[in-house]
Coordinates of C-alpha atoms and ligand atoms in Angstrom, one line a residue:
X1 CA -23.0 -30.4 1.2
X2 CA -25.4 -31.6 -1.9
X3 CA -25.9 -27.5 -2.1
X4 CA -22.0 -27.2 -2.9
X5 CA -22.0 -30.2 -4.9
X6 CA -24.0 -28.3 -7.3
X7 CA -22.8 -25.3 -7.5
X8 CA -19.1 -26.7 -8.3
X9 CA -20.8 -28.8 -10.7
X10 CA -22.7 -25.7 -12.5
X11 CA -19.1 -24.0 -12.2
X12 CA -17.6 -26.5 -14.3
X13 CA -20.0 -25.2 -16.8
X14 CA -19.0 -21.3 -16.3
X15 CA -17.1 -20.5 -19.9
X16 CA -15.5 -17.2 -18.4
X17 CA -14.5 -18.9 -15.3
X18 CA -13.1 -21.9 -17.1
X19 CA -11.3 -19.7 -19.7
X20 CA -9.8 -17.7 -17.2
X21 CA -8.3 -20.5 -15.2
X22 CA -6.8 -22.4 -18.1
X23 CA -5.1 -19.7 -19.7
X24 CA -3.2 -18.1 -16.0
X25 CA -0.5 -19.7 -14.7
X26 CA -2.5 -19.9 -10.9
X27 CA -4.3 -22.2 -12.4
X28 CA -2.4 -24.3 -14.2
X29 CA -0.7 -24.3 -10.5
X30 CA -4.1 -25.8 -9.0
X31 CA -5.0 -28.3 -11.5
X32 CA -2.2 -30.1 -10.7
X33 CA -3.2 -31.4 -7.8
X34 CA -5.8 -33.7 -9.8
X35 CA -4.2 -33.6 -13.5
X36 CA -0.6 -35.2 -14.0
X37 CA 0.6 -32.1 -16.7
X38 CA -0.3 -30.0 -19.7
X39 CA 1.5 -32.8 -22.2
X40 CA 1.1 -36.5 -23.3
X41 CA 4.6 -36.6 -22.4
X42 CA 3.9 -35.6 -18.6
X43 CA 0.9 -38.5 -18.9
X44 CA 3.9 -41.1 -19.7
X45 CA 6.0 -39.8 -17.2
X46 CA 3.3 -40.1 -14.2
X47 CA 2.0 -43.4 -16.2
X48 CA 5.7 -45.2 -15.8
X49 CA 6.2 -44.0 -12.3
X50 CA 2.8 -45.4 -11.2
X51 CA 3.8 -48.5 -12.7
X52 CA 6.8 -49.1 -10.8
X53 CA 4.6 -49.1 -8.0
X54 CA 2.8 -51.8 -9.5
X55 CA -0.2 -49.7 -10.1
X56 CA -1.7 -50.2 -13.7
X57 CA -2.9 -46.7 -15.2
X58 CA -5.8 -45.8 -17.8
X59 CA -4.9 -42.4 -19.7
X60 CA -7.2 -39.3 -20.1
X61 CA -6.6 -36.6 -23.1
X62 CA -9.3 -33.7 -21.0
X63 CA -11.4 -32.2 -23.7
X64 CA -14.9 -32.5 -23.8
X65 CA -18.0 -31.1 -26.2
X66 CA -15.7 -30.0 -29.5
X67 CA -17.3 -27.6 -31.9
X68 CA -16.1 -29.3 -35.2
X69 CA -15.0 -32.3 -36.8
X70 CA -11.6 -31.1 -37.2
X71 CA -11.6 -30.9 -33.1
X72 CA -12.8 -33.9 -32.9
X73 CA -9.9 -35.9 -35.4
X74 CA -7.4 -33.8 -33.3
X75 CA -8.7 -35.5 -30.1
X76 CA -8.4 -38.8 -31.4
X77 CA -4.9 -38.3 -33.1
X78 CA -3.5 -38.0 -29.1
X79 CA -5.3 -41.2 -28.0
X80 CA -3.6 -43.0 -31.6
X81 CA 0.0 -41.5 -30.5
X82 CA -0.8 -42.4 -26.9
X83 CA -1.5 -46.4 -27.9
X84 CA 1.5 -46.3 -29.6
X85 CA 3.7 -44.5 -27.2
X86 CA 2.2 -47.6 -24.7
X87 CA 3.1 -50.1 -27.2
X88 CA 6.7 -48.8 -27.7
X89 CA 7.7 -48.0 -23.8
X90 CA 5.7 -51.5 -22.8
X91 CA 3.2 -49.3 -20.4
X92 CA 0.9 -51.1 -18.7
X93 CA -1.6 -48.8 -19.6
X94 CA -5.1 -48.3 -21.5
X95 CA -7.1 -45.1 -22.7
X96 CA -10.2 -43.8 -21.5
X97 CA -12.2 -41.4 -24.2
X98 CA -14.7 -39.4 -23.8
X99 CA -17.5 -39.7 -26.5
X100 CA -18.5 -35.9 -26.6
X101 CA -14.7 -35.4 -27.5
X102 CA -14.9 -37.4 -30.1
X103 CA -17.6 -35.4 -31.7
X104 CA -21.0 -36.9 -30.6
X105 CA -22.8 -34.0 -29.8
X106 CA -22.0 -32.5 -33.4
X107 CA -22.7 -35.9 -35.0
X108 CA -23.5 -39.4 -33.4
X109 CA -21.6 -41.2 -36.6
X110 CA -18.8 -39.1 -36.2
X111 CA -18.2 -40.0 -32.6
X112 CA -18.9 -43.7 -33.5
X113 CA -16.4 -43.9 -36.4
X114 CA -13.6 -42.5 -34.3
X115 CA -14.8 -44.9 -31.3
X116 CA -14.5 -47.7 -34.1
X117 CA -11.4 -46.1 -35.0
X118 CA -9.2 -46.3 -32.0
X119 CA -10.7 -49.7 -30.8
X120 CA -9.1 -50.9 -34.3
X121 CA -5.9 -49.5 -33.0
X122 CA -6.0 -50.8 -30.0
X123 CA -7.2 -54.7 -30.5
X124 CA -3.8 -54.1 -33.1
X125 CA -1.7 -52.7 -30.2
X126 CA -3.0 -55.6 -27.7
X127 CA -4.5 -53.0 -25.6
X128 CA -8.3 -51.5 -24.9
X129 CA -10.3 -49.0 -24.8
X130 CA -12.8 -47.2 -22.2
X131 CA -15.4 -45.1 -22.7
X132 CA -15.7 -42.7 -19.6
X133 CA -19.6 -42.0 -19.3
X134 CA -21.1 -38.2 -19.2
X135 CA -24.5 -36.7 -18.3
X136 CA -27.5 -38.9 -18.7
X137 CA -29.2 -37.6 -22.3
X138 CA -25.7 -39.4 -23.5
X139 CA -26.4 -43.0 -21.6
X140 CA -28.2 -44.4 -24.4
X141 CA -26.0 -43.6 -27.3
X142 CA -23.1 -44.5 -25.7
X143 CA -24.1 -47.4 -24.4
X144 CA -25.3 -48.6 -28.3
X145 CA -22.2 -46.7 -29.7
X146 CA -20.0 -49.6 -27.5
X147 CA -22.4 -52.5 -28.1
X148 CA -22.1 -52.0 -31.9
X149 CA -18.1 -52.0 -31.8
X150 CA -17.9 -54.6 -29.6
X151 CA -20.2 -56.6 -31.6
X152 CA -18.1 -56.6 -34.7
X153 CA -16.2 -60.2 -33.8
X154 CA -12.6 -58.6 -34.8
X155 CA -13.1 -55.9 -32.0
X156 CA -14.6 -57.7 -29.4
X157 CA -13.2 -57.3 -26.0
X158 CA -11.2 -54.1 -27.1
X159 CA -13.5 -51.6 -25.9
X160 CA -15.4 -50.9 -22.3
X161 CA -17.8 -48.9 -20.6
X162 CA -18.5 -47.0 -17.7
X163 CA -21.8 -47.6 -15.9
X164 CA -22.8 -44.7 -13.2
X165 CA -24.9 -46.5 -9.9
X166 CA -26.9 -43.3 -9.2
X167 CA -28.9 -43.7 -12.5
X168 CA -32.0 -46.1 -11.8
X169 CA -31.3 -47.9 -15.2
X170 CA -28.0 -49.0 -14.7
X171 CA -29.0 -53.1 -13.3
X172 CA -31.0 -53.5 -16.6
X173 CA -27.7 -52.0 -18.7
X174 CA -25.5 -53.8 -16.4
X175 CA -27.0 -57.1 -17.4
X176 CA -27.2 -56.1 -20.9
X177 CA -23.7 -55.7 -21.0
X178 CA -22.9 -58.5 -19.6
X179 CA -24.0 -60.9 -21.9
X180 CA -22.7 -59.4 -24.4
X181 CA -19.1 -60.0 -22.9
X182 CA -18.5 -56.4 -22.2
X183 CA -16.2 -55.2 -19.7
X184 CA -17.4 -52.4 -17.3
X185 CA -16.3 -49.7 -15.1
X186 CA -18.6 -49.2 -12.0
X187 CA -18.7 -45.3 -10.7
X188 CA -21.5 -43.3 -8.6
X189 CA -21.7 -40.7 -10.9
X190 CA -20.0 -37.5 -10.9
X191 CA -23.0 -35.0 -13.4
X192 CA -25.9 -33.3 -11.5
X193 CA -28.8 -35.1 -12.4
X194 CA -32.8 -34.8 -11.8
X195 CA -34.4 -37.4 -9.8
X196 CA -36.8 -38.4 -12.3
X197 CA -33.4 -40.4 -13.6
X198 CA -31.0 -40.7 -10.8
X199 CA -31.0 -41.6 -7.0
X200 CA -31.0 -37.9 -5.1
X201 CA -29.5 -39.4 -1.4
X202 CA -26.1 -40.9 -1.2
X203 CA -27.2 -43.9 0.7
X204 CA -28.9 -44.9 -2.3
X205 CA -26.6 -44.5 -4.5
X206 CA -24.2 -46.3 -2.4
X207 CA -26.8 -49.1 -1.9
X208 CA -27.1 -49.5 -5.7
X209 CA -23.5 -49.6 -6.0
X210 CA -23.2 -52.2 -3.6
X211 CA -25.4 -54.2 -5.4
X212 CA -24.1 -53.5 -9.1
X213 CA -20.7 -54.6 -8.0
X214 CA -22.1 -57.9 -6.6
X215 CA -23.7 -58.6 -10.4
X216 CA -20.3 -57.6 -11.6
X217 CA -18.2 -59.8 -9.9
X218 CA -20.4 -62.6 -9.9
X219 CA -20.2 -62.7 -13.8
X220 CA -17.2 -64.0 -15.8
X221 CA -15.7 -60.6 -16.8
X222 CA -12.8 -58.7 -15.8
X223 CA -14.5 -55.4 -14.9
X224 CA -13.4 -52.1 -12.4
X225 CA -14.7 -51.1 -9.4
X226 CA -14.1 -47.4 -9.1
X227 CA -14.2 -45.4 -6.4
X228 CA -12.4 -44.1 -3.0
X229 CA -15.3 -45.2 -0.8
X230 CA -14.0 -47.6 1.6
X231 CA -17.1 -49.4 2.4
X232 CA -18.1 -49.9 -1.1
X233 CA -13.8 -51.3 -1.2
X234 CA -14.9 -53.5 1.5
X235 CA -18.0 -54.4 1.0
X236 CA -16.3 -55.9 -3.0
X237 CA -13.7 -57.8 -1.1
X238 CA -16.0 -59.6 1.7
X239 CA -18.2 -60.6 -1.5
X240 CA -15.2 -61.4 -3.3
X241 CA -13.4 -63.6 -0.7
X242 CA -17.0 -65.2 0.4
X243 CA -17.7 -66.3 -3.5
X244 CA -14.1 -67.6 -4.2
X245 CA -13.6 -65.0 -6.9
X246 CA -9.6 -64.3 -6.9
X247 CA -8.2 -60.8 -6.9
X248 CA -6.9 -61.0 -10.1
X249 CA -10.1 -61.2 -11.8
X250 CA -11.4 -57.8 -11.1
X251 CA -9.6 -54.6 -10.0
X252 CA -10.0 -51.0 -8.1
X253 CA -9.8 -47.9 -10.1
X254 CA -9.3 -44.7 -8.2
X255 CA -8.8 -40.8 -9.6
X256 CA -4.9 -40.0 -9.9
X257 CA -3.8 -37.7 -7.0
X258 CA -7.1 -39.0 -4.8
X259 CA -6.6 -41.7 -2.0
X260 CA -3.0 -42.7 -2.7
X261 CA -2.7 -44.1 1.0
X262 CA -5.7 -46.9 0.0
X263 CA -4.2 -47.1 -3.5
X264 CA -0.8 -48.1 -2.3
X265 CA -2.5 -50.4 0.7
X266 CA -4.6 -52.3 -2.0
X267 CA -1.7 -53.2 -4.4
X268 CA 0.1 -54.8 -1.0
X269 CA -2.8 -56.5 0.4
X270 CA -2.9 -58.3 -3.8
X271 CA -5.6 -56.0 -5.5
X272 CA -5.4 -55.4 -9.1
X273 CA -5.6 -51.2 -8.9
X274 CA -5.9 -49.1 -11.7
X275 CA -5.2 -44.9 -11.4
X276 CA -7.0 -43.0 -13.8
X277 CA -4.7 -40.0 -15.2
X278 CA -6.0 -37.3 -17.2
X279 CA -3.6 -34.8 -18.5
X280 CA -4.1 -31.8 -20.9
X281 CA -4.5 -28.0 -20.8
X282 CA -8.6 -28.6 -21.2
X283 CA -8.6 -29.5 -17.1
X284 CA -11.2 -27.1 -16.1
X285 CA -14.4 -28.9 -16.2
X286 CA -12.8 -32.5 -15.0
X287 CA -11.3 -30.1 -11.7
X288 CA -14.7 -28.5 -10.8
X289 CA -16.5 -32.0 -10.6
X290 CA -13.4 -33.1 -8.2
X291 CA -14.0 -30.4 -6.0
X292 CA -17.9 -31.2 -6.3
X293 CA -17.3 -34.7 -5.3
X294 CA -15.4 -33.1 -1.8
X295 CA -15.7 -29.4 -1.4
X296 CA -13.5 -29.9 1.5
X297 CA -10.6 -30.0 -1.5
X298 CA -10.9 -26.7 -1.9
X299 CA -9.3 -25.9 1.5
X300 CA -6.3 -28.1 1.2
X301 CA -5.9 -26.4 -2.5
X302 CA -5.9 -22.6 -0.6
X303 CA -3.2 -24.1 1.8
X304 CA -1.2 -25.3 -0.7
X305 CA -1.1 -22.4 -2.9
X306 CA -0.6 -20.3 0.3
X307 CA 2.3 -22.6 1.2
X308 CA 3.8 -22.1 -2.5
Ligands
FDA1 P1 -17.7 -40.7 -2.6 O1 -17.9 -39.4 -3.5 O2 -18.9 -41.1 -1.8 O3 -16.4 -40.5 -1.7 C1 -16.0 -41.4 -0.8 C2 -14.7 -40.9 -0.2 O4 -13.7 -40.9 -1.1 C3 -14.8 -39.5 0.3 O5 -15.2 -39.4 1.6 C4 -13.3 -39.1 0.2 O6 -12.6 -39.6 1.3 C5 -12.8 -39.8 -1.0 N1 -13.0 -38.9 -2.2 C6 -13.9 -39.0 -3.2 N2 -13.7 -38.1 -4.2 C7 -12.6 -37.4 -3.8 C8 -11.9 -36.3 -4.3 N3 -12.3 -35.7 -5.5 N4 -10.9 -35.8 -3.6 C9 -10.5 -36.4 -2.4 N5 -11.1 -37.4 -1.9 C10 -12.2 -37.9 -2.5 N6 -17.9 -40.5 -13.2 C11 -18.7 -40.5 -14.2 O7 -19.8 -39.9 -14.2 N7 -18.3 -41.0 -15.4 C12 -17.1 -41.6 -15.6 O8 -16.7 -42.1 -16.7 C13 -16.2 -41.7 -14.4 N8 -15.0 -42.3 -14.5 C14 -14.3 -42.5 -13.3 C15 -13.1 -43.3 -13.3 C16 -12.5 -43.5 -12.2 C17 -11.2 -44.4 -12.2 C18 -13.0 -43.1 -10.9 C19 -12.3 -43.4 -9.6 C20 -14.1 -42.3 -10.9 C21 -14.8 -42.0 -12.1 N9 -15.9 -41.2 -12.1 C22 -16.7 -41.1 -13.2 C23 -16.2 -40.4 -10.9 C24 -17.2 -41.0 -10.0 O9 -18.5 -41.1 -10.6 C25 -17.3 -40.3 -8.6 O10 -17.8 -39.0 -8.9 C26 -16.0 -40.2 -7.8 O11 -15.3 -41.4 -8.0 C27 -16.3 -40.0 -6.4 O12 -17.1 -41.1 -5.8 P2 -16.5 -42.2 -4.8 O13 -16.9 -43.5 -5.3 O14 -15.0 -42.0 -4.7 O15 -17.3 -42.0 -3.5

């Protein structure tokens, strides 16, 4: 399995492949088992739908690594209409960004001002904003990137991060984060990284997530858990329920079209869950890591298209 985790994961890199796919109508046909449409309207659509099931939603414009600034204001105009098109249909919704979309690997500044930008707009709209984390060389700036916005006192609590429990640093950011009152997103990890950096074997990584959730819900914050693992689900709700902490101070964030059987079942048994829905015609590279995370995916996406 880790041997097909990483070649999906060095496919998502593969420009031909990538360009190929988004531009045929095949597979615009495929990405929608994983991406709710091509347009912000599509997003809203899914977004409303979800929330009639009492699922709260986080919003993903795909795009990632732009090659000029230009790009990069483009990327942030959607997420502006998006926290307005929340605030006028009353979603119950938030944005998650992507720093390298926002121009970071072009210009660190750049990236920030945008960052600085939308979390403006959204402490203005009532509403927040995540930053999804990418490949390790990135942890550091984005982690100072977030501290700095959340650290100006008119933005604080508007804007989040996403903390991955394969890398071996994530307690010591964890901790940092929390005292500075910001809200975080806990995930495995979902880039190929080198063990000099990250845990190699699952059961470590799960370990670690175990035990990064545990510093998460014992602090005062309202943070995510996200994942489809049931035994890191369970293992969050015997902690929560032996430590008194109430369901409505944390909540479960799971990947739109993965696990909706578990989604559904935690929003009856009380959970707070959150569906993460990215929409766009830049899907390629978001897919291939899905597929990484279960190669198994990529048999129930043959059937399907055979079906079809
Ligand atoms: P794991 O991969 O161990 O899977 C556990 C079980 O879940 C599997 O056995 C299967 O049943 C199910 N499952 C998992 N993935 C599936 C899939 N693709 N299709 C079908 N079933 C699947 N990563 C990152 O590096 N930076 C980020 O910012 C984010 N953001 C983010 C937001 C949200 C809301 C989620 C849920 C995830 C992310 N991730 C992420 C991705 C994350 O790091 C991780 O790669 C995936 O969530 C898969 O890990 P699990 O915790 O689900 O466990």
């Amino acid at each position: 399995m880790p041997i097909l985790r990483s070649a999906f994961i060095a496919l998502s890199r593969n420009r031909s492949l990538r360009s190929f796919c988004e531009h045929t109508s095949i597979g615009n046909k495929l990405s929608s088992r994983f991406v709710a449409g091509m347009d912000l309207e599509d997003a809203l659509r899914v977004a409303a739908s979800l929330n009639e099931q009492g699922i709260h939603v986080t919003l993903d414009s795909l795009g990632e690594s732009v090659s000029s600034a230009e790009e990069a204001e483009r990327a942030a105009d959607i997420y502006h209409a998006l926290l307005d098109a929340i605030a006028e249909r009353k979603l119950d919704a938030n944005i998650s960004v992507k720093l390298t979309q926002m121009g970071l690997l072009l210009d660190p500044q750049l990236a920030e001002a945008i960052a600085t930008n939308l979390a403006e707009h959204a402490k203005y709209v009532d509403n927040f904003v995540r930053i999804d984390m990418e490949d390790s060389p990135l942890t550091q700036v984005t982690m100072d990137i977030v501290r700095r916005v959340n650290a100006r006192p008119d933005l604080r609590g508007a804007i989040g991060i996403v903390i991955q429990a394969y890398l071996y640093r994530s307690q010591i950011d964890i901790d940092r984060l929390i005292a500075d009152g910001i809200r975080v997103r806990l995930c495995k990890g979902a880039y190929k990284e080198p063990p000099e950096v990250a845990f190699a074997h699952k059961v470590d990584v799960d370990a670690n997530y175990v035990k990064l959730s545990k510093t998460l819900l014992s602090s005062p914050i309202y943070h995510g858990l996200a994942t489809h693992d049931e035994k890191m689900i369970g293992a969050a709700k015997a902690f929560a329920a032996r430590r008194n902490i109430a369901p409505s101070q944390f909540e479960f964030q799971m990947l739109y079209g993965v696990r909706r059987d578990l989604q559904r079942k935690l929003v009856a048994e009380g959970y707070n869950v959150r569906v993460y829905i990215p929409f766009g015609r830049e899907w390629y590279p978001y897919f291939m890591r899905r597929l990484a995370e279960r190669p198994a995916n990529v048999l129930f996406l043959a059937k399907n298209l055979l079906r079809k």
